[in-house]
């Protein structure tokens, strides 16, 4: 399984802290596309997110693997 | 004293839910080779763009946020020799004037401590997964990136390795 974590506004729009998906050999870009289709209510937010894989920022070409922990990271506002 | 990079210590970079003790953050960077300790304290502001905030909530991806704070400490260690850094960021509900973030940097000479401290807060606003939600009398909203780099054309924050 691949665990996908949601935070902040994206979490509220999707209504879940995380989901688990079967490993389908996807890239980060393919996962984002899947989320956009599955959660149209969050499409505007999802268009502006970064993605981390196992706690490191990853680009759309990064390949996902079994047991990866992915996080959908809206624009940050700490400090 | 040679110009060396001081190894970072994980316990100097923390996401906390309790009020931040500035003294505790400072104590982590006290060192006989330091001639200056600069502290930056970020507090909750009541007015943003004329709108009155009642309180804030901060949320973090805690494990990654602590890792990214450590990365900032590592970067500072590479740029400013013999520096020491500690950064605590609080999450949860914060009232006006509460301390959201405290940064302490010690260096042999003062100019470096000022520069490194500024570097740390700017990097926090770029790469650390922490989010702020403002609560007003008439609504609430998650606040996006405040450095106007929201779209991330490269898919990553600017300046990221």
GROMACS .gro file of C-alpha atoms in nm:
model
  240
    1UNK     CA    1   0.000   0.000   0.000
    2UNK     CA    2   0.093   0.361  -0.050
    3UNK     CA    3  -0.021   0.604   0.218
    4UNK     CA    4  -0.117   0.954   0.106
    5UNK     CA    5  -0.143   1.223   0.376
    6UNK     CA    6  -0.349   1.543   0.347
    7UNK     CA    7  -0.303   1.866   0.540
    8UNK     CA    8  -0.463   2.205   0.598
    9UNK     CA    9  -0.717   2.319   0.338
   10UNK     CA   10  -0.677   2.010   0.120
   11UNK     CA   11  -0.751   1.787   0.419
   12UNK     CA   12  -1.070   1.981   0.493
   13UNK     CA   13  -1.187   1.973   0.132
   14UNK     CA   14  -1.121   1.601   0.097
   15UNK     CA   15  -1.257   1.526   0.443
   16UNK     CA   16  -0.985   1.277   0.536
   17UNK     CA   17  -0.640   1.286   0.698
   18UNK     CA   18  -0.507   1.017   0.467
   19UNK     CA   19  -0.597   0.749   0.217
   20UNK     CA   20  -0.427   0.422   0.126
   21UNK     CA   21  -0.385   0.308  -0.232
   22UNK     CA   22  -0.257  -0.006  -0.393
   23UNK     CA   23   0.082   0.034  -0.557
   24UNK     CA   24   0.004   0.073  -0.926
   25UNK     CA   25   0.352   0.171  -1.036
   26UNK     CA   26   0.244   0.535  -1.055
   27UNK     CA   27   0.458   0.844  -1.060
   28UNK     CA   28   0.383   1.145  -0.839
   29UNK     CA   29   0.229   1.313  -1.144
   30UNK     CA   30  -0.005   1.018  -1.203
   31UNK     CA   31  -0.107   1.019  -0.837
   32UNK     CA   32  -0.188   1.392  -0.857
   33UNK     CA   33  -0.399   1.328  -1.167
   34UNK     CA   34  -0.584   1.051  -0.981
   35UNK     CA   35  -0.653   1.279  -0.683
   36UNK     CA   36  -0.779   1.558  -0.910
   37UNK     CA   37  -1.030   1.318  -1.066
   38UNK     CA   38  -1.133   1.159  -0.738
   39UNK     CA   39  -1.170   1.483  -0.540
   40UNK     CA   40  -1.304   1.752  -0.776
   41UNK     CA   41  -1.404   1.960  -0.471
   42UNK     CA   42  -1.032   2.004  -0.397
   43UNK     CA   43  -0.917   2.056  -0.756
   44UNK     CA   44  -0.826   2.422  -0.714
   45UNK     CA   45  -0.611   2.349  -0.410
   46UNK     CA   46  -0.459   2.036  -0.560
   47UNK     CA   47  -0.340   2.239  -0.859
   48UNK     CA   48  -0.107   2.434  -0.627
   49UNK     CA   49   0.046   2.167  -0.407
   50UNK     CA   50   0.390   2.023  -0.364
   51UNK     CA   51   0.432   1.653  -0.297
   52UNK     CA   52   0.672   1.479  -0.065
   53UNK     CA   53   0.768   1.114  -0.077
   54UNK     CA   54   0.906   0.972   0.246
   55UNK     CA   55   0.949   1.325   0.383
   56UNK     CA   56   1.147   1.469   0.089
   57UNK     CA   57   1.004   1.699  -0.178
   58UNK     CA   58   0.951   1.509  -0.502
   59UNK     CA   59   0.880   1.617  -0.858
   60UNK     CA   60   0.607   1.480  -1.084
   61UNK     CA   61   0.843   1.225  -1.240
   62UNK     CA   62   0.927   1.052  -0.911
   63UNK     CA   63   0.816   0.690  -0.914
   64UNK     CA   64   0.617   0.559  -0.618
   65UNK     CA   65   0.688   0.228  -0.447
   66UNK     CA   66   0.514  -0.007  -0.204
   67UNK     CA   67   0.509   0.135   0.153
   68UNK     CA   68   0.594   0.487   0.042
   69UNK     CA   69   0.449   0.765   0.253
   70UNK     CA   70   0.333   1.046   0.028
   71UNK     CA   71   0.216   1.386   0.154
   72UNK     CA   72   0.018   1.646  -0.035
   73UNK     CA   73   0.168   1.978   0.076
   74UNK     CA   74  -0.029   2.299   0.016
   75UNK     CA   75   0.170   2.625   0.011
   76UNK     CA   76   0.328   2.651   0.356
   77UNK     CA   77   0.269   2.937   0.599
   78UNK     CA   78   0.478   2.870   0.907
   79UNK     CA   79   0.687   3.122   1.095
   80UNK     CA   80   3.984   2.803   1.624
   81UNK     CA   81   3.943   2.646   1.281
   82UNK     CA   82   3.652   2.726   1.051
   83UNK     CA   83   3.442   2.422   1.095
   84UNK     CA   84   3.087   2.308   1.050
   85UNK     CA   85   2.932   2.206   1.377
   86UNK     CA   86   2.728   1.881   1.347
   87UNK     CA   87   2.359   1.949   1.400
   88UNK     CA   88   2.166   1.790   1.684
   89UNK     CA   89   1.811   1.668   1.620
   90UNK     CA   90   1.682   1.790   1.957
   91UNK     CA   91   1.759   2.150   1.859
   92UNK     CA   92   1.488   2.143   1.591
   93UNK     CA   93   1.144   2.079   1.727
   94UNK     CA   94   0.774   2.114   1.661
   95UNK     CA   95   0.604   2.161   1.998
   96UNK     CA   96   0.247   2.188   2.124
   97UNK     CA   97   0.330   2.367   2.452
   98UNK     CA   98   0.432   2.732   2.490
   99UNK     CA   99   0.790   2.794   2.372
  100UNK     CA  100   1.050   2.888   2.632
  101UNK     CA  101   1.286   3.129   2.458
  102UNK     CA  102   1.542   3.068   2.734
  103UNK     CA  103   1.538   2.698   2.652
  104UNK     CA  104   1.593   2.764   2.281
  105UNK     CA  105   1.880   3.003   2.357
  106UNK     CA  106   2.038   2.756   2.598
  107UNK     CA  107   2.086   2.508   2.314
  108UNK     CA  108   2.325   2.738   2.127
  109UNK     CA  109   2.529   2.875   2.416
  110UNK     CA  110   2.895   2.790   2.352
  111UNK     CA  111   3.236   2.915   2.466
  112UNK     CA  112   3.335   2.995   2.106
  113UNK     CA  113   3.027   3.214   2.050
  114UNK     CA  114   3.056   3.590   2.070
  115UNK     CA  115   2.696   3.656   1.972
  116UNK     CA  116   2.357   3.494   2.007
  117UNK     CA  117   2.081   3.632   1.789
  118UNK     CA  118   1.721   3.538   1.861
  119UNK     CA  119   1.421   3.577   1.636
  120UNK     CA  120   1.079   3.545   1.795
  121UNK     CA  121   0.775   3.525   1.569
  122UNK     CA  122   0.450   3.620   1.745
  123UNK     CA  123   0.084   3.603   1.649
  124UNK     CA  124  -0.025   3.934   1.496
  125UNK     CA  125  -0.378   4.063   1.550
  126UNK     CA  126  -0.420   4.263   1.229
  127UNK     CA  127  -0.343   4.130   0.882
  128UNK     CA  128  -0.442   4.347   0.586
  129UNK     CA  129  -0.680   4.534   0.816
  130UNK     CA  130  -0.861   4.221   0.927
  131UNK     CA  131  -0.879   4.134   1.295
  132UNK     CA  132  -0.761   3.786   1.387
  133UNK     CA  133  -0.910   3.631   1.702
  134UNK     CA  134  -0.667   3.340   1.719
  135UNK     CA  135  -0.465   3.110   1.495
  136UNK     CA  136  -0.422   2.741   1.450
  137UNK     CA  137  -0.099   2.596   1.321
  138UNK     CA  138  -0.081   2.247   1.178
  139UNK     CA  139   0.235   2.060   1.074
  140UNK     CA  140   0.349   1.742   0.908
  141UNK     CA  141   0.553   1.699   1.222
  142UNK     CA  142   0.809   1.438   1.121
  143UNK     CA  143   0.893   1.611   0.792
  144UNK     CA  144   0.881   1.958   0.949
  145UNK     CA  145   1.141   1.860   1.209
  146UNK     CA  146   1.354   1.711   0.931
  147UNK     CA  147   1.330   2.032   0.728
  148UNK     CA  148   1.418   2.244   1.032
  149UNK     CA  149   1.726   2.024   1.070
  150UNK     CA  150   1.805   2.080   0.703
  151UNK     CA  151   1.794   2.455   0.762
  152UNK     CA  152   2.033   2.407   1.055
  153UNK     CA  153   2.260   2.205   0.828
  154UNK     CA  154   2.253   2.477   0.559
  155UNK     CA  155   2.339   2.744   0.815
  156UNK     CA  156   2.624   2.531   0.943
  157UNK     CA  157   2.763   2.511   0.590
  158UNK     CA  158   2.733   2.885   0.521
  159UNK     CA  159   2.840   3.027   0.858
  160UNK     CA  160   3.134   2.842   1.013
  161UNK     CA  161   3.120   2.763   1.383
  162UNK     CA  162   2.753   2.856   1.405
  163UNK     CA  163   2.498   2.679   1.622
  164UNK     CA  164   2.123   2.687   1.558
  165UNK     CA  165   1.808   2.591   1.746
  166UNK     CA  166   1.455   2.635   1.609
  167UNK     CA  167   1.128   2.559   1.791
  168UNK     CA  168   0.793   2.605   1.617
  169UNK     CA  169   0.467   2.572   1.806
  170UNK     CA  170   0.150   2.419   1.660
  171UNK     CA  171  -0.211   2.402   1.777
  172UNK     CA  172  -0.424   2.697   1.886
  173UNK     CA  173  -0.232   3.019   1.954
  174UNK     CA  174  -0.363   3.347   2.093
  175UNK     CA  175  -0.261   3.698   1.986
  176UNK     CA  176   0.102   3.767   2.092
  177UNK     CA  177   0.180   3.401   2.162
  178UNK     CA  178   0.518   3.287   2.035
  179UNK     CA  179   0.480   3.080   1.719
  180UNK     CA  180   0.848   3.035   1.641
  181UNK     CA  181   1.176   3.097   1.819
  182UNK     CA  182   1.513   3.082   1.646
  183UNK     CA  183   1.847   3.114   1.823
  184UNK     CA  184   2.177   3.133   1.636
  185UNK     CA  185   2.517   3.164   1.796
  186UNK     CA  186   2.829   3.255   1.600
  187UNK     CA  187   3.176   3.380   1.686
  188UNK     CA  188   3.093   3.731   1.554
  189UNK     CA  189   2.764   3.923   1.551
  190UNK     CA  190   2.719   3.992   1.179
  191UNK     CA  191   2.693   3.621   1.103
  192UNK     CA  192   2.436   3.566   1.379
  193UNK     CA  193   2.205   3.833   1.233
  194UNK     CA  194   2.240   3.701   0.879
  195UNK     CA  195   2.192   3.337   0.971
  196UNK     CA  196   1.886   3.418   1.181
  197UNK     CA  197   1.724   3.599   0.886
  198UNK     CA  198   1.814   3.309   0.661
  199UNK     CA  199   1.646   3.064   0.898
  200UNK     CA  200   1.308   3.241   0.911
  201UNK     CA  201   1.299   3.292   0.534
  202UNK     CA  202   1.375   2.923   0.474
  203UNK     CA  203   1.105   2.821   0.723
  204UNK     CA  204   0.854   3.012   0.512
  205UNK     CA  205   0.974   2.826   0.202
  206UNK     CA  206   1.034   2.462   0.288
  207UNK     CA  207   0.890   2.360   0.625
  208UNK     CA  208   0.548   2.191   0.607
  209UNK     CA  209   0.360   2.405   0.859
  210UNK     CA  210   0.026   2.574   0.788
  211UNK     CA  211  -0.152   2.861   0.955
  212UNK     CA  212  -0.527   2.907   0.978
  213UNK     CA  213  -0.661   3.248   1.076
  214UNK     CA  214  -0.989   3.273   1.266
  215UNK     CA  215  -1.175   3.604   1.238
  216UNK     CA  216  -1.503   3.725   1.384
  217UNK     CA  217  -1.674   3.655   1.052
  218UNK     CA  218  -1.488   3.356   0.913
  219UNK     CA  219  -1.170   3.155   0.888
  220UNK     CA  220  -0.915   3.059   0.622
  221UNK     CA  221  -0.600   2.863   0.569
  222UNK     CA  222  -0.324   3.103   0.475
  223UNK     CA  223  -0.114   3.016   0.171
  224UNK     CA  224   0.247   3.092   0.106
  225UNK     CA  225   0.321   3.450   0.210
  226UNK     CA  226   0.619   3.495  -0.018
  227UNK     CA  227   0.418   3.493  -0.340
  228UNK     CA  228   0.575   3.178  -0.475
  229UNK     CA  229   0.253   2.983  -0.451
  230UNK     CA  230   0.247   2.822  -0.791
  231UNK     CA  231   0.588   2.654  -0.766
  232UNK     CA  232   0.653   2.639  -1.142
  233UNK     CA  233   0.931   2.387  -1.082
  234UNK     CA  234   0.718   2.176  -0.851
  235UNK     CA  235   0.948   2.258  -0.562
  236UNK     CA  236   1.014   2.572  -0.357
  237UNK     CA  237   1.276   2.799  -0.511
  238UNK     CA  238   1.630   2.731  -0.399
  239UNK     CA  239   1.564   2.373  -0.307
  240UNK     CA  240   1.840   2.125  -0.384
   0.00000   0.00000   0.00000
